[in-house]
CSV table of C-alpha atoms in Angstrom, one decimal:
chain,number,residue,atom,x,y,z
A,1,MET,CA,-0.9,-16.4,-11.9
A,2,SER,CA,-3.3,-13.9,-13.4
A,3,ASP,CA,-4.7,-11.0,-11.7
A,4,THR,CA,-7.3,-11.4,-8.9
A,5,PRO,CA,-10.7,-9.7,-9.3
A,6,LYS,CA,-10.6,-6.4,-7.5
A,7,GLU,CA,-13.1,-7.2,-4.7
A,8,ILE,CA,-11.5,-10.6,-3.8
A,9,THR,CA,-8.1,-8.7,-3.9
A,10,ARG,CA,-9.9,-5.9,-1.7
A,11,GLY,CA,-11.1,-8.3,0.9
A,12,HIS,CA,-7.3,-10.0,1.0
A,13,MET,CA,-5.8,-6.4,1.5
A,14,ALA,CA,-8.4,-5.8,4.6
A,15,VAL,CA,-6.6,-8.6,6.2
A,16,PHE,CA,-2.9,-7.6,5.0
A,17,GLN,CA,-3.2,-4.1,6.1
A,18,ASP,CA,-2.5,-5.0,9.6
A,19,PRO,CA,0.9,-5.2,10.8
A,20,LEU,CA,2.8,-8.5,11.2
A,21,PRO,CA,3.0,-9.6,15.0
A,22,LEU,CA,6.2,-9.9,16.5
A,23,VAL,CA,5.7,-13.8,17.2
A,24,GLU,CA,7.4,-16.8,16.1
A,25,LYS,CA,4.7,-17.8,13.3
A,26,PRO,CA,3.4,-14.3,12.4
A,27,PHE,CA,1.5,-15.3,9.2
A,28,ALA,CA,-0.8,-17.6,11.4
A,29,ALA,CA,-2.7,-14.5,12.2
A,30,TYR,CA,-3.3,-13.6,8.6
A,31,ALA,CA,-4.1,-17.2,8.0
A,32,LYS,CA,-6.8,-17.3,10.7
A,33,LYS,CA,-8.6,-14.1,9.5
A,34,LEU,CA,-8.4,-15.7,5.8
A,35,GLY,CA,-9.6,-19.2,6.9
A,36,ILE,CA,-6.7,-20.7,5.1
A,37,THR,CA,-3.4,-22.4,6.1
A,38,GLU,CA,-0.2,-20.5,6.7
A,39,ASP,CA,1.6,-21.9,3.6
A,40,GLU,CA,-1.6,-20.7,1.6
A,41,THR,CA,-1.2,-17.4,3.2
A,42,ILE,CA,2.6,-17.2,2.2
A,43,GLU,CA,1.6,-18.3,-1.3
A,44,LEU,CA,-0.9,-15.4,-1.5
A,45,LEU,CA,1.6,-12.8,-0.2
A,46,ARG,CA,4.1,-14.1,-2.6
A,47,HIS,CA,1.4,-13.8,-5.4
A,48,TYR,CA,0.7,-10.0,-4.4
A,49,LEU,CA,4.3,-9.2,-4.2
A,50,SER,CA,4.8,-10.6,-7.8
A,51,THR,CA,1.8,-8.5,-9.1
A,52,GLY,CA,2.9,-5.5,-7.3
A,53,VAL,CA,-0.3,-4.9,-5.4
A,54,ILE,CA,1.8,-5.5,-2.3
A,55,ARG,CA,5.0,-3.4,-3.0
A,56,ARG,CA,7.2,-5.0,-0.1
A,57,LEU,CA,6.9,-6.9,3.1
A,58,ALA,CA,9.2,-4.9,5.4
A,59,GLY,CA,9.9,-3.1,8.5
A,60,VAL,CA,9.2,0.6,8.4
A,61,LEU,CA,11.2,3.0,10.8
A,62,LYS,CA,10.3,6.1,12.5
A,63,HIS,CA,12.7,8.3,10.8
A,64,ASP,CA,13.3,10.7,13.5
A,65,ARG,CA,13.6,8.0,16.4
A,66,ALA,CA,15.9,5.9,14.1
A,67,GLY,CA,18.4,8.8,13.7
A,68,PHE,CA,17.0,10.5,10.9
A,69,VAL,CA,16.7,14.0,12.5
A,70,VAL,CA,16.7,16.3,9.6
A,71,ASN,CA,14.0,15.6,6.9
A,72,ALA,CA,12.8,17.8,4.0
A,73,MET,CA,10.8,17.6,1.0
A,74,VAL,CA,12.8,19.2,-1.7
A,75,ALA,CA,11.0,20.9,-4.6
A,76,MET,CA,12.8,21.5,-8.0
A,77,VAL,CA,12.1,23.2,-11.2
A,78,ILE,CA,13.2,21.0,-13.8
A,79,PRO,CA,12.3,21.5,-17.3
A,80,PRO,CA,9.7,18.8,-18.6
A,81,GLY,CA,12.0,17.1,-21.1
A,82,GLU,CA,14.6,16.8,-18.4
A,83,CYS,CA,12.4,15.3,-15.6
A,84,ASP,CA,13.1,11.6,-16.4
A,85,ALA,CA,16.9,11.8,-16.7
A,86,ALA,CA,16.9,14.0,-13.5
A,87,GLY,CA,14.6,11.6,-11.8
A,88,ALA,CA,16.9,8.5,-12.5
A,89,VAL,CA,19.6,10.6,-11.0
A,90,LEU,CA,17.9,11.3,-7.9
A,91,ALA,CA,16.6,7.8,-7.4
A,92,GLU,CA,20.2,6.6,-7.0
A,93,PHE,CA,20.8,8.7,-4.2
A,94,PRO,CA,20.5,6.5,-1.1
A,95,PHE,CA,19.3,9.6,1.2
A,96,ILE,CA,16.4,10.1,-1.2
A,97,THR,CA,13.5,7.8,-0.3
A,98,HIS,CA,10.7,9.0,-2.6
A,99,CYS,CA,10.9,11.1,-5.7
A,100,TYR,CA,7.9,12.1,-7.9
A,101,ARG,CA,7.1,14.4,-10.8
A,102,ARG,CA,3.9,16.4,-9.9
A,103,THR,CA,1.5,19.2,-11.2
A,104,ALA,CA,3.2,22.6,-11.2
A,105,TYR,CA,1.3,26.1,-10.9
A,106,PRO,CA,2.1,29.4,-12.1
A,107,ASP,CA,2.7,30.7,-8.5
A,108,TRP,CA,4.3,27.4,-7.5
A,109,PRO,CA,6.4,26.2,-10.6
A,110,TYR,CA,8.1,23.1,-8.9
A,111,THR,CA,7.8,19.9,-11.0
A,112,MET,CA,10.0,17.4,-8.9
A,113,TYR,CA,9.9,16.5,-5.5
A,114,ALA,CA,12.0,14.5,-3.4
A,115,MET,CA,12.2,13.4,0.3
A,116,VAL,CA,15.4,13.8,1.8
A,117,HIS,CA,16.4,12.1,5.5
A,118,ALA,CA,19.7,13.0,7.0
A,119,LYS,CA,21.3,12.2,10.4
A,120,SER,CA,22.8,15.6,11.1
A,121,ARG,CA,22.4,19.2,9.5
A,122,ARG,CA,26.1,18.8,8.2
A,123,GLU,CA,25.1,15.6,6.5
A,124,PHE,CA,21.7,17.3,5.3
A,125,ASP,CA,23.7,20.2,3.6
A,126,GLY,CA,25.9,17.8,1.9
A,127,ASP,CA,22.9,16.0,0.5
A,128,ILE,CA,21.4,19.2,-0.7
A,129,GLU,CA,24.7,20.2,-2.3
A,130,ARG,CA,24.7,16.9,-4.1
A,131,ILE,CA,21.4,17.3,-5.5
A,132,ARG,CA,22.1,21.0,-6.5
A,133,SER,CA,25.3,19.8,-8.5
A,134,SER,CA,23.9,16.4,-10.1
A,135,VAL,CA,20.7,17.7,-11.5
A,136,ALA,CA,21.1,21.6,-11.5
A,137,PRO,CA,17.5,22.6,-11.0
A,138,GLN,CA,16.4,26.0,-12.2
A,139,GLU,CA,15.0,26.7,-8.8
A,140,MET,CA,15.0,24.7,-5.5
A,141,ALA,CA,12.8,25.1,-2.5
A,142,VAL,CA,14.1,23.0,0.7
A,143,LEU,CA,10.9,22.6,2.7
A,144,ARG,CA,12.3,21.2,6.1
A,145,SER,CA,10.1,19.1,8.3
A,146,VAL,CA,9.2,21.2,11.4
A,147,LYS,CA,6.5,19.3,13.1
A,148,GLU,CA,4.9,16.1,12.3
A,149,TYR,CA,0.9,16.0,12.8
A,150,ARG,CA,0.6,12.7,11.6
A,151,LYS,CA,2.2,9.6,9.8
A,152,THR,CA,0.5,6.6,9.4
A,153,ALA,CA,-0.3,3.8,6.9
A,154,PHE,CA,-3.6,4.0,5.0
A,155,ARG,CA,-6.3,1.5,6.2
A,156,MET,CA,-9.7,0.8,4.6
A,157,GLY,CA,-12.7,1.6,6.6
B,1,MET,CA,21.3,1.3,19.9
B,2,GLN,CA,23.5,-1.9,19.8
B,3,PRO,CA,25.2,-3.0,16.7
B,4,ILE,CA,22.9,-5.8,16.4
B,5,GLU,CA,20.1,-3.8,16.8
B,6,ARG,CA,21.2,-1.7,14.0
B,7,LYS,CA,21.6,-4.8,11.9
B,8,LEU,CA,18.2,-6.2,12.7
B,9,LEU,CA,16.8,-2.8,11.6
B,10,ASN,CA,18.5,-2.8,8.3
B,11,ALA,CA,17.6,-6.5,7.8
B,12,VAL,CA,13.8,-6.3,8.2
B,13,GLN,CA,13.7,-3.3,5.9
B,14,ARG,CA,14.6,-5.8,2.9
B,15,ASP,CA,14.3,-9.2,2.2
B,16,PHE,CA,11.9,-10.2,4.9
B,17,PRO,CA,11.7,-14.0,4.6
B,18,LEU,CA,8.4,-15.6,3.2
B,19,GLU,CA,8.7,-18.5,5.6
B,20,LYS,CA,6.6,-19.8,8.6
B,21,ARG,CA,9.2,-18.7,10.8
B,22,PRO,CA,10.7,-15.7,9.5
B,23,PHE,CA,12.5,-14.4,12.6
B,24,ALA,CA,14.0,-17.7,13.0
B,25,VAL,CA,15.7,-17.1,9.5
B,26,ILE,CA,16.8,-13.6,10.3
B,27,ALA,CA,18.1,-14.6,13.6
B,28,LYS,CA,20.3,-17.5,12.0
B,29,ARG,CA,21.7,-14.8,9.6
B,30,HIS,CA,22.8,-12.9,12.5
B,31,HIS,CA,23.8,-15.7,14.9
B,32,ILE,CA,21.3,-15.0,17.6
B,33,THR,CA,18.5,-17.0,18.7
B,34,GLU,CA,14.8,-16.7,17.3
B,35,LYS,CA,13.8,-15.8,20.9
B,36,ARG,CA,16.3,-12.9,21.2
B,37,CYS,CA,15.6,-11.7,17.8
B,38,ILE,CA,11.8,-11.4,18.4
B,39,GLU,CA,12.5,-9.6,21.9
B,40,MET,CA,14.9,-7.2,20.3
B,41,LEU,CA,12.3,-6.2,17.5
B,42,ARG,CA,9.6,-5.9,20.2
B,43,ARG,CA,11.9,-3.5,22.1
B,44,LEU,CA,12.7,-1.5,19.1
B,45,THR,CA,8.9,-1.1,18.5
B,46,ALA,CA,8.3,-0.4,22.1
B,47,GLN,CA,10.9,2.3,22.0
B,48,GLY,CA,9.3,3.8,18.8
B,49,ILE,CA,12.3,3.1,16.3
B,50,LEU,CA,10.6,0.5,14.5
B,51,ARG,CA,7.0,1.6,13.6
B,52,GLU,CA,6.0,-2.1,12.5
B,53,ILE,CA,6.7,-4.7,9.9
B,54,ARG,CA,3.9,-4.9,7.3
B,55,PRO,CA,2.9,-5.5,3.8
B,56,VAL,CA,3.3,-2.2,2.1
B,57,ILE,CA,0.2,-2.0,-0.2
B,58,SER,CA,-0.2,-0.1,-3.4
B,59,TRP,CA,-3.8,1.1,-2.6
B,60,ASN,CA,-4.0,2.4,-6.2
B,61,ARG,CA,-4.0,-1.1,-7.3
B,62,VAL,CA,-7.2,-1.7,-5.6
B,63,GLY,CA,-9.0,1.6,-6.8
B,64,PHE,CA,-7.7,4.1,-4.2
B,65,THR,CA,-6.0,7.2,-5.3
B,66,GLY,CA,-3.4,9.2,-3.1
B,67,ILE,CA,-2.8,12.9,-3.4
B,68,LEU,CA,-0.3,15.3,-2.1
B,69,ILE,CA,-1.8,18.5,-0.8
B,70,GLY,CA,0.0,21.6,0.1
B,71,LEU,CA,-1.6,24.5,2.3
B,72,ALA,CA,-0.6,28.2,3.2
B,73,VAL,CA,-1.8,28.3,6.8
B,74,ALA,CA,-1.3,31.5,9.1
B,75,PRO,CA,1.3,30.5,11.5
B,76,ASP,CA,-1.0,31.1,14.6
B,77,ARG,CA,-3.7,28.8,13.2
B,78,VAL,CA,-1.6,26.1,12.1
B,79,ASP,CA,-2.1,23.7,15.1
B,80,GLU,CA,-6.0,23.9,14.8
B,81,VAL,CA,-5.9,23.4,10.9
B,82,ALA,CA,-3.6,20.5,11.4
B,83,ALA,CA,-6.0,19.0,13.7
B,84,ALA,CA,-9.3,19.5,11.7
B,85,ILE,CA,-7.4,17.9,8.7
B,86,ASN,CA,-6.3,14.8,10.8
B,87,GLY,CA,-10.1,14.4,11.3
B,88,ILE,CA,-10.5,13.7,7.4
B,89,PRO,CA,-10.6,10.0,6.8
B,90,GLY,CA,-7.8,9.0,4.6
B,91,VAL,CA,-5.1,11.6,5.7
B,92,THR,CA,-2.2,9.4,6.5
B,93,HIS,CA,0.6,12.2,6.4
B,94,ASN,CA,0.3,15.9,7.8
B,95,TYR,CA,3.6,18.0,8.4
B,96,LEU,CA,4.3,21.5,9.2
B,97,ARG,CA,7.2,22.5,6.9
B,98,GLU,CA,9.3,25.7,6.3
B,99,GLY,CA,7.9,27.4,3.0
B,100,ARG,CA,5.0,29.5,1.8
B,101,LEU,CA,3.0,26.3,1.5
B,102,ASN,CA,3.5,25.2,5.2
B,103,LEU,CA,1.4,22.5,6.0
B,104,TRP,CA,1.6,19.2,3.6
B,105,CYS,CA,-0.8,16.2,4.0
B,106,THR,CA,-1.5,13.3,1.8
B,107,LEU,CA,-4.9,12.1,1.4
B,108,THR,CA,-5.8,8.5,0.3
B,109,CYS,CA,-9.5,8.4,-1.2
B,110,GLU,CA,-11.9,6.1,-3.3
B,111,ASN,CA,-13.0,8.7,-5.7
B,112,ASP,CA,-12.6,12.0,-7.0
B,113,ALA,CA,-15.8,13.2,-5.4
B,114,ASP,CA,-14.5,12.4,-1.9
B,115,GLY,CA,-11.1,14.1,-2.5
B,116,GLN,CA,-12.7,17.4,-3.8
B,117,ARG,CA,-15.1,17.3,-0.9
B,118,SER,CA,-11.9,17.1,1.4
B,119,LEU,CA,-10.4,19.9,-0.4
B,120,THR,CA,-13.4,22.1,-0.2
B,121,PHE,CA,-13.3,21.6,3.5
B,122,MET,CA,-9.7,22.4,3.9
B,123,ARG,CA,-10.4,25.8,1.8
B,124,SER,CA,-13.1,26.7,4.3
B,125,LEU,CA,-10.9,26.5,7.4
B,126,ASP,CA,-10.1,29.7,9.3
B,127,GLY,CA,-6.5,30.8,8.7
B,128,VAL,CA,-6.0,28.7,5.3
B,129,ALA,CA,-5.1,31.2,2.5
B,130,ASP,CA,-4.2,28.6,-0.4
B,131,VAL,CA,-4.8,24.8,-0.8
B,132,LYS,CA,-3.2,23.3,-3.8
B,133,GLU,CA,-3.5,19.7,-4.8
B,134,PHE,CA,-0.2,18.1,-6.4
B,135,ALA,CA,-1.1,15.1,-8.3
B,136,SER,CA,1.8,12.6,-9.1
B,137,GLU,CA,2.4,12.4,-12.7
B,138,LYS,CA,5.3,10.0,-12.6
B,139,THR,CA,7.0,8.2,-9.7
B,140,TYR,CA,10.8,8.0,-9.9
B,141,LYS,CA,11.5,6.2,-6.5
B,142,ILE,CA,9.4,4.6,-3.7
B,143,GLY,CA,12.3,3.4,-1.3
B,144,LEU,CA,11.3,3.5,2.1
B,145,VAL,CA,14.7,1.7,3.0
B,146,LEU,CA,17.1,3.9,5.2
B,147,ASP,CA,20.5,2.3,6.5
B,148,VAL,CA,20.6,3.2,10.2
């Protein structure tokens, strides 16, 4: 299937941005809003999953309530030419959920960012040590989460 | 949490069945009834452990841009600044962290002008000493799956 025009895709995402209801036939809610059958709705989801417009259809946990009580953004200075190799190594760690290369500044020189989630301080310290020994960043800042003011999924207005 | 609840949480984070009755499929894999599976997931949601089950959308594929912003905020002003930032449409994450840049938020916006307007607003807030925009240059992992 070819890519759907952007305006049509946006109309579909306005419906798919809602969470799936926890009922026997959860896709019926989307189908009703889209004015199509449940089978067609499932096909449409399959299409967007295959094109990557929808990354995943999945349960999203609340980290701290699910037992991940120590969370941090780890910023690292990795030389530009070594970022891809380091990124590949970091992506393999199960305790890292997100990893990006980002813009650096003279007074904030970090180029690599990894989100780390651990069930205890002890486990967390071990995770940080594994990052340090595997990618050997020139500098590393461990920015532990202190307070969550907001965590939500984006919604179109 | 009971072992079956952990198993369900791990299951719904990956391979969610694209079937008319997906919870019946998950239930069968775990040798429980569909009714019990739905009830358990509802309870885990009510307890705030499971946020929700949803399509995770790549908003950049439909014309939106997400940026990470780090701010240096005076410690005695951080609650007020965080509340003001939460009032900006498109702010999805907002965390107080250890470090010189101590408030970190993500902003999803439709165009560069909207993004710049939001950054200007953040810079104008009392107690804010620095605001830095961290564009993502390359993505190495967007996982979101955690074994509980």
